[in-house]
PDB file of C-alpha atoms in Angstrom:
ATOM      1  CA  MET E 210     131.266 110.938  54.788  1.00 45.00           C
ATOM      2  CA  THR E 211     131.629 114.420  53.323  1.00 50.00           C
ATOM      3  CA  TYR E 212     130.104 117.707  54.392  1.00 50.00           C
ATOM      4  CA  PRO E 213     129.602 120.682  52.101  1.00 51.00           C
ATOM      5  CA  ARG E 214     131.657 123.680  53.157  1.00 51.00           C
ATOM      6  CA  LYS E 215     128.588 125.889  53.372  1.00 57.00           C
ATOM      7  CA  SER E 216     126.917 123.487  55.824  1.00 75.00           C
ATOM      8  CA  ILE E 217     129.997 123.371  58.047  1.00 74.00           C
ATOM      9  CA  GLU E 218     130.209 127.165  58.036  1.00 74.00           C
ATOM     10  CA  ALA E 219     126.538 127.346  59.051  1.00 72.00           C
ATOM     11  CA  PHE E 220     127.225 124.795  61.805  1.00 72.00           C
ATOM     12  CA  LEU E 221     130.130 126.879  63.135  1.00 72.00           C
ATOM     13  CA  GLU E 222     128.088 130.065  62.906  1.00 70.00           C
ATOM     14  CA  GLN E 223     125.302 128.474  64.967  1.00 68.00           C
ATOM     15  CA  LEU E 224     127.873 127.467  67.607  1.00 67.00           C
ATOM     16  CA  ALA E 225     129.106 131.085  67.594  1.00 63.00           C
ATOM     17  CA  PHE E 226     132.619 130.252  66.430  1.00 61.00           C
ATOM     18  CA  ASP E 227     134.305 133.133  64.667  1.00 53.00           C
ATOM     19  CA  THR E 228     137.873 132.692  63.460  1.00 51.00           C
ATOM     20  CA  ASP E 229     138.409 136.446  63.249  1.00 53.00           C
ATOM     21  CA  PHE E 230     137.421 136.785  66.895  1.00 49.00           C
ATOM     22  CA  TYR E 231     139.557 133.934  68.168  1.00 58.00           C
ATOM     23  CA  ASP E 232     142.452 134.763  65.827  1.00 63.00           C
ATOM     24  CA  VAL E 233     144.002 131.387  66.529  1.00 66.00           C
ATOM     25  CA  LEU E 234     143.117 129.176  63.568  1.00 69.00           C
ATOM     26  CA  THR E 235     142.736 130.103  59.947  1.00 73.00           C
ATOM     27  CA  THR E 236     139.302 129.526  58.483  1.00 74.00           C
ATOM     28  CA  SER E 237     140.573 126.490  56.556  1.00 80.00           C
ATOM     29  CA  GLU E 238     142.140 125.008  59.720  1.00 78.00           C
ATOM     30  CA  LEU E 239     138.893 125.508  61.638  1.00 77.00           C
ATOM     31  CA  LEU E 240     136.922 123.855  58.835  1.00 80.00           C
ATOM     32  CA  GLU E 241     139.296 120.866  58.851  1.00 83.00           C
ATOM     33  CA  PHE E 242     138.986 120.450  62.637  1.00 81.00           C
ATOM     34  CA  THR E 243     135.218 120.691  62.276  1.00 82.00           C
ATOM     35  CA  LYS E 244     135.104 118.009  59.571  1.00 86.00           C
ATOM     36  CA  GLU E 245     137.164 115.737  61.816  1.00 87.00           C
ATOM     37  CA  PHE E 246     134.936 116.481  64.829  1.00 85.00           C
ATOM     38  CA  LEU E 247     131.750 115.738  62.889  1.00 85.00           C
ATOM     39  CA  SER E 248     133.236 112.527  61.538  1.00 87.00           C
ATOM     40  CA  ASN E 249     134.577 111.323  64.922  1.00 85.00           C
ATOM     41  CA  TYR E 250     131.199 111.755  66.616  1.00 84.00           C
ATOM     42  CA  ASN E 251     129.100 110.662  63.609  1.00 84.00           C
ATOM     43  CA  ILE E 252     127.251 113.966  63.559  1.00 83.00           C
ATOM     44  CA  GLU E 253     125.280 114.796  60.477  1.00 81.00           C
ATOM     45  CA  ILE E 254     124.379 118.405  59.850  1.00 80.00           C
ATOM     46  CA  THR E 255     120.606 118.543  59.636  1.00 78.00           C
ATOM     47  CA  GLU E 256     118.141 121.327  58.991  1.00 77.00           C
ATOM     48  CA  GLY E 257     116.528 122.697  62.132  1.00 78.00           C
ATOM     49  CA  CYS E 258     118.902 121.150  64.682  1.00 78.00           C
ATOM     50  CA  ASP E 259     119.960 123.533  67.443  1.00 80.00           C
ATOM     51  CA  TYR E 260     123.512 122.330  68.024  1.00 78.00           C
ATOM     52  CA  ARG E 261     123.954 124.621  71.026  1.00 78.00           C
ATOM     53  CA  ASN E 262     121.035 123.121  72.952  1.00 84.00           C
ATOM     54  CA  ASP E 263     120.081 119.774  71.378  1.00 86.00           C
ATOM     55  CA  GLN E 264     121.301 116.296  72.270  1.00 86.00           C
ATOM     56  CA  ASN E 265     122.359 113.416  70.063  1.00 85.00           C
ATOM     57  CA  LYS E 266     120.642 110.016  70.168  1.00 86.00           C
ATOM     58  CA  ASP E 267     122.920 108.986  73.080  1.00 87.00           C
ATOM     59  CA  GLY E 268     121.758 111.937  75.182  1.00 89.00           C
ATOM     60  CA  ASN E 269     124.988 113.936  74.864  1.00 88.00           C
ATOM     61  CA  TYR E 270     124.713 117.652  74.177  1.00 89.00           C
ATOM     62  CA  TYR E 271     126.460 118.629  70.956  1.00 83.00           C
ATOM     63  CA  CYS E 272     128.085 121.601  72.680  1.00 81.00           C
ATOM     64  CA  ASP E 273     129.560 119.278  75.352  1.00 86.00           C
ATOM     65  CA  LEU E 274     130.950 116.984  72.667  1.00 87.00           C
ATOM     66  CA  ALA E 275     132.497 119.982  70.922  1.00 82.00           C
ATOM     67  CA  SER E 276     134.100 121.178  74.177  1.00 80.00           C
ATOM     68  CA  GLU E 277     135.465 117.721  74.909  1.00 82.00           C
ATOM     69  CA  TYR E 278     136.910 117.457  71.410  1.00 82.00           C
ATOM     70  CA  ALA E 279     138.421 120.951  71.578  1.00 77.00           C
ATOM     71  CA  ASP E 280     140.047 120.186  74.936  1.00 76.00           C
ATOM     72  CA  ARG E 281     141.712 117.112  73.456  1.00 76.00           C
ATOM     73  CA  GLN E 282     143.158 119.195  70.614  1.00 71.00           C
ATOM     74  CA  VAL E 283     145.171 121.466  72.933  1.00 69.00           C
ATOM     75  CA  ASP E 284     148.742 120.359  73.502  1.00 65.00           C
ATOM     76  CA  VAL E 285     149.889 122.090  76.680  1.00 66.00           C
ATOM     77  CA  TYR E 286     153.510 121.595  75.660  1.00 65.00           C
ATOM     78  CA  PHE E 287     153.102 123.266  72.296  1.00 66.00           C
ATOM     79  CA  GLY E 288     154.917 126.600  72.149  1.00 74.00           C
ATOM     80  CA  SER E 289     152.288 128.387  70.069  1.00 72.00           C
ATOM     81  CA  LEU E 290     149.780 127.834  72.880  1.00 72.00           C
ATOM     82  CA  TRP E 291     151.785 130.242  75.017  1.00 77.00           C
ATOM     83  CA  GLU E 292     152.226 132.652  72.125  1.00 78.00           C
ATOM     84  CA  LYS E 293     148.443 132.831  71.689  1.00 76.00           C
ATOM     85  CA  ALA E 294     147.596 132.961  75.411  1.00 79.00           C
ATOM     86  CA  PRO E 295     147.488 136.804  75.525  1.00 83.00           C
ATOM     87  CA  LYS E 296     144.570 136.707  73.074  1.00 79.00           C
ATOM     88  CA  PHE E 297     142.646 134.717  75.691  1.00 78.00           C
ATOM     89  CA  GLN E 298     143.785 136.733  78.703  1.00 82.00           C
ATOM     90  CA  TRP E 299     140.265 137.685  79.782  1.00 83.00           C
ATOM     91  CA  TRP E 300     139.080 134.043  79.768  1.00 79.00           C
ATOM     92  CA  ILE E 301     142.215 132.822  81.512  1.00 81.00           C
ATOM     93  CA  ASP E 302     141.858 135.415  84.282  1.00 86.00           C
ATOM     94  CA  ASP E 303     138.148 134.654  84.613  1.00 85.00           C
ATOM     95  CA  ALA E 304     138.804 130.895  84.944  1.00 84.00           C
ATOM     96  CA  LEU E 305     141.538 131.467  87.523  1.00 86.00           C
ATOM     97  CA  ASN E 306     139.314 133.789  89.566  1.00 89.00           C
ATOM     98  CA  GLU E 307     136.365 131.400  89.382  1.00 85.00           C
ATOM     99  CA  PHE E 308     138.294 128.441  90.771  1.00 73.00           C
TER     100      PHE E 308
END
């Protein structure tokens, strides 16, 4: 199953992913992760689907599936995670304060 690059970019834009903002993955790396995500969950990019708020046929929200997939991609023992942590300082502090 293949997905046109433009469709994947539109999908990421709708989910409010911005590689310049996150400054963690290159655009090509983000596109590759997205292709893998879409393939693993059998998600087809369709016109008019609100991927931030809609559910798949199994009743799972697309945004929850994306979060679950992203969580599995983080290797807590990987050195670059700690190198990039300062870029996420606000979110890390917010999560620590919330819990």
